[in-house]
PDB file of C-alpha atoms in Angstrom:
ATOM      1  CA  MET A  16      12.088 -44.485 -31.560  1.00 47.00           C
ATOM      2  CA  SER A  17      13.646 -42.641 -28.641  1.00 47.00           C
ATOM      3  CA  SER A  18      13.305 -38.995 -28.929  1.00 49.00           C
ATOM      4  CA  ILE A  19      16.377 -37.304 -29.430  1.00 48.00           C
ATOM      5  CA  PRO A  20      17.306 -34.216 -26.614  1.00 52.00           C
ATOM      6  CA  PHE A  21      18.013 -30.881 -28.176  1.00 44.00           C
ATOM      7  CA  SER A  22      21.172 -29.888 -27.758  1.00 45.00           C
ATOM      8  CA  ASP A  23      21.889 -26.320 -26.845  1.00 46.00           C
ATOM      9  CA  ALA A  24      22.066 -25.331 -30.396  1.00 48.00           C
ATOM     10  CA  GLN A  25      19.164 -26.524 -31.148  1.00 52.00           C
ATOM     11  CA  ALA A  26      16.663 -25.876 -28.559  1.00 47.00           C
ATOM     12  CA  PRO A  27      14.148 -23.459 -29.407  1.00 45.00           C
ATOM     13  CA  PRO A  28      14.319 -19.937 -28.157  1.00 46.00           C
ATOM     14  CA  ALA A  29      12.476 -19.297 -24.819  1.00 44.00           C
ATOM     15  CA  LYS A  30       9.430 -17.315 -25.358  1.00 56.00           C
ATOM     16  CA  THR A  31      10.090 -13.516 -24.495  1.00 65.00           C
ATOM     17  CA  ARG A  32       7.961 -12.457 -21.027  1.00 78.00           C
ATOM     18  CA  VAL A  33       5.195  -9.974 -21.763  1.00 84.00           C
ATOM     19  CA  ILE A  34       5.899  -7.158 -19.658  1.00 88.00           C
ATOM     20  CA  GLN A  35       2.840  -5.102 -19.936  1.00 92.00           C
ATOM     21  CA  PRO A  36      -0.375  -7.018 -21.559  1.00 94.00           C
ATOM     22  CA  ALA A  37      -1.991  -5.908 -24.496  1.00 95.00           C
ATOM     23  CA  TRP A  38      -5.078  -4.350 -22.454  1.00 96.00           C
ATOM     24  CA  VAL A  39      -2.971  -2.177 -20.706  1.00 96.00           C
ATOM     25  CA  ARG A  40      -0.930  -0.839 -23.586  1.00 96.00           C
ATOM     26  CA  ILE A  41      -4.311   0.123 -25.455  1.00 97.00           C
ATOM     27  CA  VAL A  42      -5.875   1.822 -22.462  1.00 97.00           C
ATOM     28  CA  HIS A  43      -2.721   3.713 -21.824  1.00 96.00           C
ATOM     29  CA  TRP A  44      -2.252   5.193 -24.931  1.00 96.00           C
ATOM     30  CA  ILE A  45      -6.034   5.955 -25.092  1.00 97.00           C
ATOM     31  CA  ASN A  46      -5.685   7.766 -21.612  1.00 96.00           C
ATOM     32  CA  ALA A  47      -2.717   9.533 -22.916  1.00 95.00           C
ATOM     33  CA  VAL A  48      -4.833  11.138 -25.874  1.00 96.00           C
ATOM     34  CA  ALA A  49      -7.843  11.790 -23.927  1.00 96.00           C
ATOM     35  CA  MET A  50      -5.648  13.750 -21.228  1.00 96.00           C
ATOM     36  CA  VAL A  51      -3.857  15.652 -23.353  1.00 96.00           C
ATOM     37  CA  LEU A  52      -7.231  17.143 -24.976  1.00 97.00           C
ATOM     38  CA  MET A  53      -8.283  17.447 -21.596  1.00 97.00           C
ATOM     39  CA  ILE A  54      -5.578  19.409 -20.557  1.00 97.00           C
ATOM     40  CA  MET A  55      -5.484  21.700 -23.352  1.00 98.00           C
ATOM     41  CA  SER A  56      -9.209  22.305 -23.457  1.00 98.00           C
ATOM     42  CA  GLY A  57      -9.120  22.884 -19.820  1.00 97.00           C
ATOM     43  CA  TRP A  58      -6.645  25.509 -20.485  1.00 98.00           C
ATOM     44  CA  GLN A  59      -8.734  27.095 -22.775  1.00 97.00           C
ATOM     45  CA  ILE A  60     -11.915  27.330 -20.456  1.00 97.00           C
ATOM     46  CA  TYR A  61      -9.724  28.725 -17.614  1.00 97.00           C
ATOM     47  CA  ASN A  62      -8.553  31.627 -19.721  1.00 97.00           C
ATOM     48  CA  ALA A  63     -11.888  32.738 -19.950  1.00 95.00           C
ATOM     49  CA  SER A  64     -12.048  32.951 -16.107  1.00 94.00           C
ATOM     50  CA  PRO A  65      -8.445  32.654 -14.528  1.00 97.00           C
ATOM     51  CA  LEU A  66      -8.254  31.544 -10.900  1.00 96.00           C
ATOM     52  CA  PHE A  67      -4.827  33.139 -10.653  1.00 96.00           C
ATOM     53  CA  ASN A  68      -3.004  35.952 -12.089  1.00 96.00           C
ATOM     54  CA  PHE A  69      -2.049  34.258 -15.235  1.00 96.00           C
ATOM     55  CA  THR A  70      -3.472  32.475 -18.253  1.00 97.00           C
ATOM     56  CA  PHE A  71      -1.956  29.920 -20.662  1.00 97.00           C
ATOM     57  CA  SER A  72      -0.580  30.761 -24.314  1.00 96.00           C
ATOM     58  CA  PRO A  73      -3.201  29.966 -26.768  1.00 95.00           C
ATOM     59  CA  MET A  74      -0.707  28.041 -28.626  1.00 96.00           C
ATOM     60  CA  LEU A  75      -1.279  25.584 -25.823  1.00 96.00           C
ATOM     61  CA  THR A  76      -4.913  25.657 -25.672  1.00 97.00           C
ATOM     62  CA  LEU A  77      -7.894  23.794 -27.727  1.00 96.00           C
ATOM     63  CA  GLY A  78     -10.880  24.829 -28.827  1.00 94.00           C
ATOM     64  CA  SER A  79     -10.007  28.545 -30.075  1.00 91.00           C
ATOM     65  CA  TRP A  80     -12.574  30.241 -27.670  1.00 93.00           C
ATOM     66  CA  LEU A  81     -14.777  29.039 -24.425  1.00 94.00           C
ATOM     67  CA  GLY A  82     -17.744  27.329 -26.216  1.00 95.00           C
ATOM     68  CA  GLY A  83     -14.783  25.213 -28.323  1.00 96.00           C
ATOM     69  CA  GLY A  84     -12.983  24.451 -25.437  1.00 96.00           C
ATOM     70  CA  ILE A  85     -15.796  23.128 -23.429  1.00 96.00           C
ATOM     71  CA  MET A  86     -16.865  20.867 -26.478  1.00 96.00           C
ATOM     72  CA  TRP A  87     -13.317  19.311 -26.712  1.00 97.00           C
ATOM     73  CA  HIS A  88     -13.600  19.091 -22.679  1.00 97.00           C
ATOM     74  CA  LEU A  89     -16.468  17.451 -22.622  1.00 95.00           C
ATOM     75  CA  ALA A  90     -15.737  15.038 -25.476  1.00 95.00           C
ATOM     76  CA  ALA A  91     -12.601  14.360 -24.316  1.00 96.00           C
ATOM     77  CA  MET A  92     -14.032  13.645 -20.642  1.00 95.00           C
ATOM     78  CA  TRP A  93     -16.346  10.762 -21.955  1.00 94.00           C
ATOM     79  CA  LEU A  94     -13.501   9.300 -23.641  1.00 96.00           C
ATOM     80  CA  LEU A  95     -11.382   9.528 -20.119  1.00 95.00           C
ATOM     81  CA  VAL A  96     -14.095   8.252 -18.100  1.00 95.00           C
ATOM     82  CA  ALA A  97     -15.039   5.411 -20.162  1.00 96.00           C
ATOM     83  CA  ASN A  98     -11.410   4.364 -20.556  1.00 97.00           C
ATOM     84  CA  GLY A  99     -10.671   4.597 -16.889  1.00 95.00           C
ATOM     85  CA  LEU A 100     -13.556   2.826 -16.186  1.00 96.00           C
ATOM     86  CA  VAL A 101     -12.094   0.048 -18.115  1.00 97.00           C
ATOM     87  CA  TYR A 102      -8.714   0.163 -16.667  1.00 96.00           C
ATOM     88  CA  LEU A 103     -10.272   0.441 -12.869  1.00 96.00           C
ATOM     89  CA  VAL A 104     -12.453  -2.512 -13.218  1.00 96.00           C
ATOM     90  CA  THR A 105      -9.906  -4.690 -15.266  1.00 96.00           C
ATOM     91  CA  GLY A 106      -6.892  -3.811 -12.858  1.00 95.00           C
ATOM     92  CA  LEU A 107      -9.177  -5.078 -10.113  1.00 95.00           C
ATOM     93  CA  ALA A 108     -10.582  -8.183 -11.571  1.00 96.00           C
ATOM     94  CA  THR A 109      -7.156  -9.401 -12.746  1.00 95.00           C
ATOM     95  CA  GLY A 110      -5.513  -8.577  -9.462  1.00 94.00           C
ATOM     96  CA  ARG A 111      -2.960  -6.161 -11.593  1.00 94.00           C
ATOM     97  CA  PHE A 112      -3.200  -3.521  -8.781  1.00 93.00           C
ATOM     98  CA  ARG A 113      -2.920  -5.645  -5.835  1.00 93.00           C
ATOM     99  CA  LYS A 114       0.349  -7.244  -7.655  1.00 93.00           C
ATOM    100  CA  LYS A 115       2.060  -4.114  -8.759  1.00 93.00           C
ATOM    101  CA  LEU A 116       1.192  -1.478  -6.437  1.00 93.00           C
ATOM    102  CA  LEU A 117       0.975  -3.135  -3.098  1.00 92.00           C
ATOM    103  CA  PRO A 118       2.590  -3.415  -0.573  1.00 91.00           C
ATOM    104  CA  ILE A 119       3.914   0.566  -0.178  1.00 91.00           C
ATOM    105  CA  SER A 120       5.798   1.243   2.766  1.00 91.00           C
ATOM    106  CA  ALA A 121       7.319   4.852   3.698  1.00 92.00           C
ATOM    107  CA  ALA A 122      10.850   3.264   4.309  1.00 93.00           C
ATOM    108  CA  GLY A 123      10.602   1.449   0.911  1.00 92.00           C
ATOM    109  CA  VAL A 124       9.827   5.106  -0.914  1.00 92.00           C
ATOM    110  CA  ILE A 125      12.479   6.702   1.046  1.00 93.00           C
ATOM    111  CA  ASP A 126      15.033   4.280   0.036  1.00 92.00           C
ATOM    112  CA  ASP A 127      13.999   3.938  -3.515  1.00 89.00           C
ATOM    113  CA  THR A 128      14.071   7.905  -3.726  1.00 89.00           C
ATOM    114  CA  LYS A 129      17.668   7.812  -2.340  1.00 90.00           C
ATOM    115  CA  ALA A 130      18.551   5.240  -4.892  1.00 88.00           C
ATOM    116  CA  ALA A 131      17.047   6.974  -8.021  1.00 82.00           C
ATOM    117  CA  LEU A 132      19.000  10.191  -6.825  1.00 83.00           C
ATOM    118  CA  THR A 133      22.103   8.511  -6.777  1.00 86.00           C
ATOM    119  CA  GLY A 134      21.861   6.579 -10.043  1.00 77.00           C
ATOM    120  CA  LYS A 135      21.536   3.251  -8.308  1.00 81.00           C
ATOM    121  CA  LEU A 136      18.103   2.587  -8.858  1.00 80.00           C
ATOM    122  CA  SER A 137      17.700  -0.608 -10.894  1.00 80.00           C
ATOM    123  CA  HIS A 138      15.356  -1.055 -13.532  1.00 77.00           C
ATOM    124  CA  ASP A 139      16.184  -4.913 -14.797  1.00 78.00           C
ATOM    125  CA  ASP A 140      13.168  -6.219 -13.980  1.00 81.00           C
ATOM    126  CA  LEU A 141      10.369  -4.146 -15.399  1.00 84.00           C
ATOM    127  CA  THR A 142       7.614  -6.395 -14.184  1.00 83.00           C
ATOM    128  CA  LYS A 143       8.255  -5.061 -10.711  1.00 88.00           C
ATOM    129  CA  TYR A 144       7.574  -1.952  -9.631  1.00 90.00           C
ATOM    130  CA  ASN A 145       9.514   0.029  -7.187  1.00 89.00           C
ATOM    131  CA  HIS A 146       8.177   1.910  -4.099  1.00 92.00           C
ATOM    132  CA  VAL A 147       8.435   5.292  -6.055  1.00 90.00           C
ATOM    133  CA  GLN A 148       6.460   3.960  -9.028  1.00 90.00           C
ATOM    134  CA  LYS A 149       4.182   2.349  -6.669  1.00 93.00           C
ATOM    135  CA  LEU A 150       3.277   5.516  -4.711  1.00 94.00           C
ATOM    136  CA  LEU A 151       3.245   7.110  -8.150  1.00 93.00           C
ATOM    137  CA  TYR A 152       0.936   5.344  -9.923  1.00 94.00           C
ATOM    138  CA  ALA A 153      -1.547   4.752  -7.071  1.00 95.00           C
ATOM    139  CA  GLY A 154      -1.334   8.594  -6.071  1.00 96.00           C
ATOM    140  CA  ILE A 155      -2.353   9.319  -9.982  1.00 95.00           C
ATOM    141  CA  ILE A 156      -5.099   6.945 -10.056  1.00 95.00           C
ATOM    142  CA  MET A 157      -6.689   8.791  -6.914  1.00 96.00           C
ATOM    143  CA  VAL A 158      -5.829  11.861  -8.571  1.00 97.00           C
ATOM    144  CA  GLY A 159      -7.747  10.983 -11.821  1.00 94.00           C
ATOM    145  CA  ILE A 160     -10.904  10.317  -9.413  1.00 95.00           C
ATOM    146  CA  PHE A 161     -10.906  13.545  -7.854  1.00 97.00           C
ATOM    147  CA  VAL A 162     -10.173  15.459 -11.327  1.00 96.00           C
ATOM    148  CA  VAL A 163     -13.450  13.533 -12.754  1.00 95.00           C
ATOM    149  CA  LEU A 164     -15.369  14.246  -9.189  1.00 96.00           C
ATOM    150  CA  SER A 165     -14.674  17.864  -9.370  1.00 97.00           C
ATOM    151  CA  GLY A 166     -15.220  18.228 -13.090  1.00 96.00           C
ATOM    152  CA  LEU A 167     -18.491  16.808 -12.483  1.00 95.00           C
ATOM    153  CA  SER A 168     -19.156  19.349  -9.518  1.00 96.00           C
ATOM    154  CA  ILE A 169     -18.133  22.187 -11.798  1.00 96.00           C
ATOM    155  CA  TRP A 170     -19.969  20.776 -14.874  1.00 95.00           C
ATOM    156  CA  LYS A 171     -23.934  20.461 -13.220  1.00 95.00           C
ATOM    157  CA  PRO A 172     -23.422  22.176  -9.842  1.00 95.00           C
ATOM    158  CA  VAL A 173     -27.264  21.785  -9.732  1.00 95.00           C
ATOM    159  CA  GLN A 174     -27.660  18.538 -10.586  1.00 95.00           C
ATOM    160  CA  PHE A 175     -24.760  17.317  -8.464  1.00 96.00           C
ATOM    161  CA  GLN A 176     -25.186  19.477  -5.824  1.00 96.00           C
ATOM    162  CA  TYR A 177     -24.301  17.233  -2.667  1.00 96.00           C
ATOM    163  CA  LEU A 178     -21.083  16.484  -4.543  1.00 96.00           C
ATOM    164  CA  THR A 179     -20.129  20.111  -5.122  1.00 97.00           C
ATOM    165  CA  ALA A 180     -20.787  20.862  -1.605  1.00 97.00           C
ATOM    166  CA  LEU A 181     -18.247  18.039  -0.634  1.00 96.00           C
ATOM    167  CA  PHE A 182     -16.020  20.195  -2.718  1.00 96.00           C
ATOM    168  CA  GLY A 183     -17.020  23.243  -0.465  1.00 95.00           C
ATOM    169  CA  GLY A 184     -18.794  24.511  -2.958  1.00 97.00           C
ATOM    170  CA  TYR A 185     -18.495  25.582  -6.930  1.00 96.00           C
ATOM    171  CA  ASP A 186     -15.754  28.142  -6.492  1.00 95.00           C
ATOM    172  CA  PHE A 187     -13.712  25.792  -4.357  1.00 97.00           C
ATOM    173  CA  ALA A 188     -14.337  22.901  -6.640  1.00 97.00           C
ATOM    174  CA  ARG A 189     -12.482  25.201  -9.513  1.00 97.00           C
ATOM    175  CA  TYR A 190      -9.892  25.177  -7.182  1.00 97.00           C
ATOM    176  CA  VAL A 191      -9.607  21.571  -6.378  1.00 97.00           C
ATOM    177  CA  HIS A 192      -9.945  20.780 -10.328  1.00 97.00           C
ATOM    178  CA  PHE A 193      -6.915  22.966 -11.146  1.00 98.00           C
ATOM    179  CA  THR A 194      -4.685  21.392  -8.203  1.00 98.00           C
ATOM    180  CA  MET A 195      -5.810  17.696  -9.663  1.00 97.00           C
ATOM    181  CA  MET A 196      -4.625  19.016 -13.262  1.00 97.00           C
ATOM    182  CA  ALA A 197      -1.275  20.318 -11.975  1.00 97.00           C
ATOM    183  CA  LEU A 198      -0.826  17.577 -10.107  1.00 97.00           C
ATOM    184  CA  ILE A 199      -1.482  15.302 -13.608  1.00 97.00           C
ATOM    185  CA  CYS A 200       1.010  17.733 -15.229  1.00 97.00           C
ATOM    186  CA  ALA A 201       3.517  16.963 -13.188  1.00 96.00           C
ATOM    187  CA  PHE A 202       3.076  13.150 -13.402  1.00 95.00           C
ATOM    188  CA  LEU A 203       3.366  13.837 -16.832  1.00 95.00           C
ATOM    189  CA  VAL A 204       6.634  15.191 -16.722  1.00 95.00           C
ATOM    190  CA  ILE A 205       7.816  12.829 -14.311  1.00 91.00           C
ATOM    191  CA  HIS A 206       6.657   9.884 -16.501  1.00 92.00           C
ATOM    192  CA  VAL A 207       7.873  11.121 -19.630  1.00 92.00           C
ATOM    193  CA  ALA A 208      11.318  11.805 -18.245  1.00 90.00           C
ATOM    194  CA  LEU A 209      11.847   8.445 -16.442  1.00 85.00           C
ATOM    195  CA  ALA A 210      10.443   6.897 -20.117  1.00 87.00           C
ATOM    196  CA  LEU A 211      13.198   8.433 -21.812  1.00 88.00           C
ATOM    197  CA  LEU A 212      15.758   7.778 -18.905  1.00 85.00           C
ATOM    198  CA  VAL A 213      15.013   4.032 -19.161  1.00 87.00           C
ATOM    199  CA  PRO A 214      13.799   3.361 -23.032  1.00 90.00           C
ATOM    200  CA  LYS A 215      13.162  -0.089 -22.492  1.00 91.00           C
ATOM    201  CA  SER A 216      10.087   0.891 -20.360  1.00 91.00           C
ATOM    202  CA  LEU A 217       8.549   2.770 -23.271  1.00 90.00           C
ATOM    203  CA  ARG A 218       8.939  -0.261 -25.707  1.00 92.00           C
ATOM    204  CA  ALA A 219       7.271  -2.501 -23.396  1.00 92.00           C
ATOM    205  CA  MET A 220       4.324  -0.190 -23.477  1.00 93.00           C
ATOM    206  CA  ILE A 221       4.513  -0.409 -27.560  1.00 92.00           C
ATOM    207  CA  ILE A 222       5.062  -3.758 -28.124  1.00 92.00           C
ATOM    208  CA  GLY A 223       4.584  -5.533 -24.660  1.00 88.00           C
ATOM    209  CA  ARG A 224       7.814  -6.837 -24.204  1.00 87.00           C
TER     210      ARG A 224
END
């Protein structure tokens, strides 16, 4: 018996393309929780010995006191580091970083920035990052590495004395750590703003499509 081809009405629907695979979504949301805990507990620690002429509101801190802030910070640190290692290893092994973040060019960043500022930047294909996204995501990976290393040099300045020395000593390492935290906060503001402006990107990070 010969097969009868499907008509357009009978044809099975095409499978929706996965934009964000499951492992990316899992590490993304774990990282989001860990980062919020790290920032809020870090602000509690900062308030005990401010670097600048300001402190953070107690409503924005976690831990209630210095010891509590340190306990929360260390607990979140292990979660962040473990999750970050999974992300880095898997991203490299699967080739995701190469496919998503490369190449990056200065001309591309400038052109896409102009397009974004004029409302002409296309978001039709979420599987491909524009040059601004590539720069931001590659940059935040480097910032994440530096915030962990500078944090270790502050946490164990004797055990990691060579690492602490690379950051210019304990006191300067604190400034590096604070600067990396500020860059992460700036990234989060931009990241959340873009997610609100392009809701389908948030949906993709929740359900994958």
